[in-house]
XYZ file of N, CA and C in Angstrom:
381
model
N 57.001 23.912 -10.658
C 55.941 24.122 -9.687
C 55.224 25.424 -10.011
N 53.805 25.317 -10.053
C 53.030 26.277 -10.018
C 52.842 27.610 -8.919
N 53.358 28.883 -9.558
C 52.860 29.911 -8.139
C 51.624 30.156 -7.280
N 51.952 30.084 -6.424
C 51.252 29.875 -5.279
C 49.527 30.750 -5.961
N 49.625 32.035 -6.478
C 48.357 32.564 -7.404
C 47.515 31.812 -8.028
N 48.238 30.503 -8.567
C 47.917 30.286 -9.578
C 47.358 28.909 -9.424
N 47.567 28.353 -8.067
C 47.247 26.950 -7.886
C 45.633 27.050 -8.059
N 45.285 25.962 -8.197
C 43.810 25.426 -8.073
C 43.171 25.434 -6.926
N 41.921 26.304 -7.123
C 41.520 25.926 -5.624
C 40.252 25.670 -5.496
N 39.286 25.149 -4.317
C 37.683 24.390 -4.763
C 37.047 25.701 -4.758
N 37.231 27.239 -4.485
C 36.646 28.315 -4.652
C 36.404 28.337 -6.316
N 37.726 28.196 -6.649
C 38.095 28.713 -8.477
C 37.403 27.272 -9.318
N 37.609 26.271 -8.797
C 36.762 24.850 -9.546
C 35.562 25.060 -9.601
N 34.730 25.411 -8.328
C 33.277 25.632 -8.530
C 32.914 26.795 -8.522
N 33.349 27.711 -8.756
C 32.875 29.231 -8.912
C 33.399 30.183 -9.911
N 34.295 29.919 -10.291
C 35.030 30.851 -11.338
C 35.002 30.231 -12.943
N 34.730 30.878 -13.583
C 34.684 30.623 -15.150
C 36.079 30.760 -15.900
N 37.147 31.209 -15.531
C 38.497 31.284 -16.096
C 38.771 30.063 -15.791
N 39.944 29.423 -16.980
C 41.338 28.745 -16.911
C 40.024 27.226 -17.695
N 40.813 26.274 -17.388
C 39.819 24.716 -17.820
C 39.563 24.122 -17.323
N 38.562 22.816 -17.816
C 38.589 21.537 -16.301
C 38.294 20.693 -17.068
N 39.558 19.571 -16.817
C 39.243 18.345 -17.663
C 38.161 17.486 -17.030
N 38.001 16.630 -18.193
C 37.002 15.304 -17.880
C 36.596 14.535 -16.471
N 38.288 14.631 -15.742
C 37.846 13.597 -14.520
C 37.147 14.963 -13.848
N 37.583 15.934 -13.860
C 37.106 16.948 -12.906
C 36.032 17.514 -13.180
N 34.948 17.928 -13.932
C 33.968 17.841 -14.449
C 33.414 17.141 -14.295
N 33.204 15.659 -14.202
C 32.420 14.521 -13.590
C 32.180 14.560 -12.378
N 33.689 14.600 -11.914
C 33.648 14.509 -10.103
C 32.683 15.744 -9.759
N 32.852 16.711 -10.383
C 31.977 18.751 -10.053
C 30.506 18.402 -10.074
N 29.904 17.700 -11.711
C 29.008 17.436 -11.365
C 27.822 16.230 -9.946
N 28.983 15.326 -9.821
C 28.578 14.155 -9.362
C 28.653 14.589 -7.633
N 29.309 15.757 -7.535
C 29.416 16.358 -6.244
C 27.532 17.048 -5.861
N 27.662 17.746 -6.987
C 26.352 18.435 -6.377
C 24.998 17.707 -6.746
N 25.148 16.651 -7.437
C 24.113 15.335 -7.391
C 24.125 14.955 -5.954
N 25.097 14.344 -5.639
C 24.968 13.974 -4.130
C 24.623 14.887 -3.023
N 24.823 16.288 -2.829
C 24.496 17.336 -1.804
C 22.983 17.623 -2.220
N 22.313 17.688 -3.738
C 21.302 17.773 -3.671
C 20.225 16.617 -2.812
N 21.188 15.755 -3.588
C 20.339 14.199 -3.309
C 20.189 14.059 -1.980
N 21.002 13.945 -0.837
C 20.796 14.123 0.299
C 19.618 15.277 0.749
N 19.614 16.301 0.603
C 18.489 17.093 0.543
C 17.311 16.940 0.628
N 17.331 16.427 -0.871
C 15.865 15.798 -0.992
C 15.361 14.806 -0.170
N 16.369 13.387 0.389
C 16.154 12.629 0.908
C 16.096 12.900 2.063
N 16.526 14.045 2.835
C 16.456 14.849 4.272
C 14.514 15.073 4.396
N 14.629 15.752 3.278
C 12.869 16.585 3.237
C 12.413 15.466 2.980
N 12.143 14.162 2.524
C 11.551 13.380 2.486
C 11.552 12.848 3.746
N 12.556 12.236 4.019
C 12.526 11.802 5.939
C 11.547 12.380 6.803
N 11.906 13.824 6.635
C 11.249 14.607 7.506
C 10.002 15.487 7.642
N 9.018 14.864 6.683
C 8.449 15.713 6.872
C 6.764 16.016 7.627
N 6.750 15.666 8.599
C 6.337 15.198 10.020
C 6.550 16.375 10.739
N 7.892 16.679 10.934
C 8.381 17.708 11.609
C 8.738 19.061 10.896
N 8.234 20.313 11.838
C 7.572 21.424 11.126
C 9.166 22.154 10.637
N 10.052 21.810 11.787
C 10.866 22.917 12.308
C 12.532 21.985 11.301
N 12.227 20.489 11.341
C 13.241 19.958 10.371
C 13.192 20.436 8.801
N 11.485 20.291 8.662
C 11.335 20.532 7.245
C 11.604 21.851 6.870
N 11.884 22.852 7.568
C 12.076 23.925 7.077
C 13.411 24.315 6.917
N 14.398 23.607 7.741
C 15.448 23.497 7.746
C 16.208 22.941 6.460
N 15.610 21.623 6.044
C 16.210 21.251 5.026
C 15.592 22.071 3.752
N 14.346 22.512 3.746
C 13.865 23.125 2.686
C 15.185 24.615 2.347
N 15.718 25.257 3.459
C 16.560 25.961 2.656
C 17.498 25.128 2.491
N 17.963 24.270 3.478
C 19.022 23.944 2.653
C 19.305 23.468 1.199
N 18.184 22.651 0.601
C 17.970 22.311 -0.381
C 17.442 23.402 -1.406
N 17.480 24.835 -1.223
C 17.094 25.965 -2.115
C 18.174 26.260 -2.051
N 19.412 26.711 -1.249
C 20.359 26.914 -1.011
C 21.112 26.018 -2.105
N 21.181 24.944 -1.722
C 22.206 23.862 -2.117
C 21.674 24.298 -3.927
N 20.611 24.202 -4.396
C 19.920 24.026 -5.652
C 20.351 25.203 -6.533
N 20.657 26.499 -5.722
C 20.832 28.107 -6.398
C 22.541 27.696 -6.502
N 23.356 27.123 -5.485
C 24.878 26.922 -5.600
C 25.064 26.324 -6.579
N 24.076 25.029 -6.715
C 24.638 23.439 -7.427
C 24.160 24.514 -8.896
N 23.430 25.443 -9.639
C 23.211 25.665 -10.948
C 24.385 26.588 -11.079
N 25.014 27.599 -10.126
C 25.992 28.161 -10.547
C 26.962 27.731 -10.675
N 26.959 26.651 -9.781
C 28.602 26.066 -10.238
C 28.776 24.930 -11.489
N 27.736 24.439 -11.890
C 27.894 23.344 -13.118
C 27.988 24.519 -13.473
N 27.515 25.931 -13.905
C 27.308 26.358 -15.110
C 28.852 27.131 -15.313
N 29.466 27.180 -14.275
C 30.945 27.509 -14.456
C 31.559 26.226 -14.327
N 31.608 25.342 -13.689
C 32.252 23.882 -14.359
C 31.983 23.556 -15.935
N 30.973 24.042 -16.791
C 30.368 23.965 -17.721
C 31.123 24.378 -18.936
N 31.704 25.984 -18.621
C 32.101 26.926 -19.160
C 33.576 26.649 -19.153
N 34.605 26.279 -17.986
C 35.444 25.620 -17.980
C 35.847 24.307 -18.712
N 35.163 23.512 -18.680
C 34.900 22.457 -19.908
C 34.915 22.595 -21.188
N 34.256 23.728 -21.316
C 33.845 24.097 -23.149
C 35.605 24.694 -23.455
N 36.035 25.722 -22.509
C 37.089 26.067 -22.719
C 38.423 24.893 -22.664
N 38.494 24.011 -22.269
C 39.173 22.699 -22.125
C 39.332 22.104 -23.234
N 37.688 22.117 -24.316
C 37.802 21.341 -25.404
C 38.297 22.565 -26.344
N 38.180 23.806 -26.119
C 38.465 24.813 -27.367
C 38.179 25.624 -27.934
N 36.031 25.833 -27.101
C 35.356 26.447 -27.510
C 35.027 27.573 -26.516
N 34.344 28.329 -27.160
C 33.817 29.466 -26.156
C 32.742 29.299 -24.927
N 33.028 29.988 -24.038
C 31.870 29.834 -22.592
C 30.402 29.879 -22.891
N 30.438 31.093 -24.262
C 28.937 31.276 -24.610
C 27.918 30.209 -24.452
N 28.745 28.795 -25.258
C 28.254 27.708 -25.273
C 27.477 26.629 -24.199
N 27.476 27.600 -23.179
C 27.307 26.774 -22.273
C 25.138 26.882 -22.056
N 24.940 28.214 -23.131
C 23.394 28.179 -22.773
C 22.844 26.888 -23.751
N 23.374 26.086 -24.600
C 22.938 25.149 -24.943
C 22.545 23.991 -23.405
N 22.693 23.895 -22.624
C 22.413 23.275 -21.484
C 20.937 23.362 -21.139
N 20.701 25.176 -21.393
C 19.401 25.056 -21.406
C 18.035 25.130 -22.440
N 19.066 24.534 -23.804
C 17.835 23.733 -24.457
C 17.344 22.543 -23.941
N 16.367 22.236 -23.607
C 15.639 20.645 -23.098
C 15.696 19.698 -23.844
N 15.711 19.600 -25.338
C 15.784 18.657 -26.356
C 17.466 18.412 -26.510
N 18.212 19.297 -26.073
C 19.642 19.286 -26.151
C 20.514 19.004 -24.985
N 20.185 19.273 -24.059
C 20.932 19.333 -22.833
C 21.081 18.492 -22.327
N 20.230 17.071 -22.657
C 21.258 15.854 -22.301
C 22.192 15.119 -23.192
N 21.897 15.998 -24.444
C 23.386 15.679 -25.796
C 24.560 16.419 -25.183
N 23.838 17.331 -24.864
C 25.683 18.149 -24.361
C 25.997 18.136 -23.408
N 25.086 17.339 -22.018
C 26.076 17.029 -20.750
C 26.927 15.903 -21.578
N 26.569 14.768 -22.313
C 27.620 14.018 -22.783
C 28.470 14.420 -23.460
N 28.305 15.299 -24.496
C 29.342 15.873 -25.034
C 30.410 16.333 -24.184
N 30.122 16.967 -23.162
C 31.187 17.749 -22.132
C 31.671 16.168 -21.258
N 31.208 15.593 -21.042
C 31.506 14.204 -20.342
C 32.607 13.727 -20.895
N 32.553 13.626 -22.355
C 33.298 12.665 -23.045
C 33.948 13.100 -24.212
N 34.146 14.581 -24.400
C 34.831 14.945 -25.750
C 35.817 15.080 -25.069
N 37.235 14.583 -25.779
C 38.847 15.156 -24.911
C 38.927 16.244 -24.966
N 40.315 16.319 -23.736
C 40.714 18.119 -24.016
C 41.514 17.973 -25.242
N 41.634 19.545 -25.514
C 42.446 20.015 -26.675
C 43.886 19.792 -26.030
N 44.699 18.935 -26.670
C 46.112 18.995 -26.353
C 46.844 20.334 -26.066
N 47.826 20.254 -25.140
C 49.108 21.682 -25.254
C 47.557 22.757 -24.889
N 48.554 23.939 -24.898
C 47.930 25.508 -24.562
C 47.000 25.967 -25.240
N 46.234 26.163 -25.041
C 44.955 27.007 -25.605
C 44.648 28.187 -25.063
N 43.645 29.130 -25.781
C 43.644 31.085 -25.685
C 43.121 30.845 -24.250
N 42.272 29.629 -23.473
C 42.171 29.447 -22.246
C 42.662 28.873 -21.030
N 44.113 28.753 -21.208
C 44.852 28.430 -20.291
C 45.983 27.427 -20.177
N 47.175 27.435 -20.169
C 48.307 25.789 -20.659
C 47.683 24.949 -20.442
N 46.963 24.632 -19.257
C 46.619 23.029 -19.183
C 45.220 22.681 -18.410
N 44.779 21.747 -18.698
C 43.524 21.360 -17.722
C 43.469 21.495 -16.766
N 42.570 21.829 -15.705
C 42.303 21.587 -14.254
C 43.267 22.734 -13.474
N 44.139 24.007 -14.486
C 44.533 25.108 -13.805
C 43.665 26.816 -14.173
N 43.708 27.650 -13.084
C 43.066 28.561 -13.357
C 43.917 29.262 -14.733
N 43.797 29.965 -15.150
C 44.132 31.156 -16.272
C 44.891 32.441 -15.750
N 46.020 31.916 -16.084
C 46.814 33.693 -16.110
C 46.444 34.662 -16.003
């Protein structure tokens, strides 16, 4: 059993750049803030008639939009470290001609078996 420090938690999954995150969890990270955006948008679309809704969802959806880029980009970085490579890697995301090669890449390359310089195992934070 893992010490209590050391467990996983949705602070350290979507906010922290140490330790790894395998495949299922990386999907689920991204596919999370697809849906909180998506609702958003579909809020401000509903609403926008009303002065005092639309402004409401408008932060929320600036809000939600400034969270949802920091946390792929540390779900991102966690990933790269999963397969083996360095965090640096993660500004390839924001090449435009590239960045939908390397959301798949991160989608679908396995983790690196056993311990790596980033952590024993997938889906735990880092020592």
């Amino acid at each position: 059993m893992q010490s209590p420090a050391r467990r996983p938690t949705v602070s350290w999954l979507l906010f922290s750049p140490s330790g790894r995150a395998g495949r299922q969890v990386f999907i689920l990270g991204w596919l999370f803030w697809v849906m909180i955006n998506s609702y958003t948008i579909a809020s401000l679309a509903l609403h926008q008639e009303d002065a005092e809704l639309f402004r409401f969802f408008s932060f929320l959806f600036f809000t939600g939009l400034a969270a949802s880029l920091v946390s792929t980009i540390m779900l991102s970085i966690k990933r790269l470290h999963d397969m083996g490579f360095p965090g640096i890697l993660v500004f390839v995301l924001f090449v435009p001609a590239v960045s939908f090669i390397m959301l798949f890449v991160l989608c679908l390359w396995p983790s690196r078996p056993g311990t790596n310089p980033y952590g024993p195992a997938p889906d735990w934070p880092q020592t």
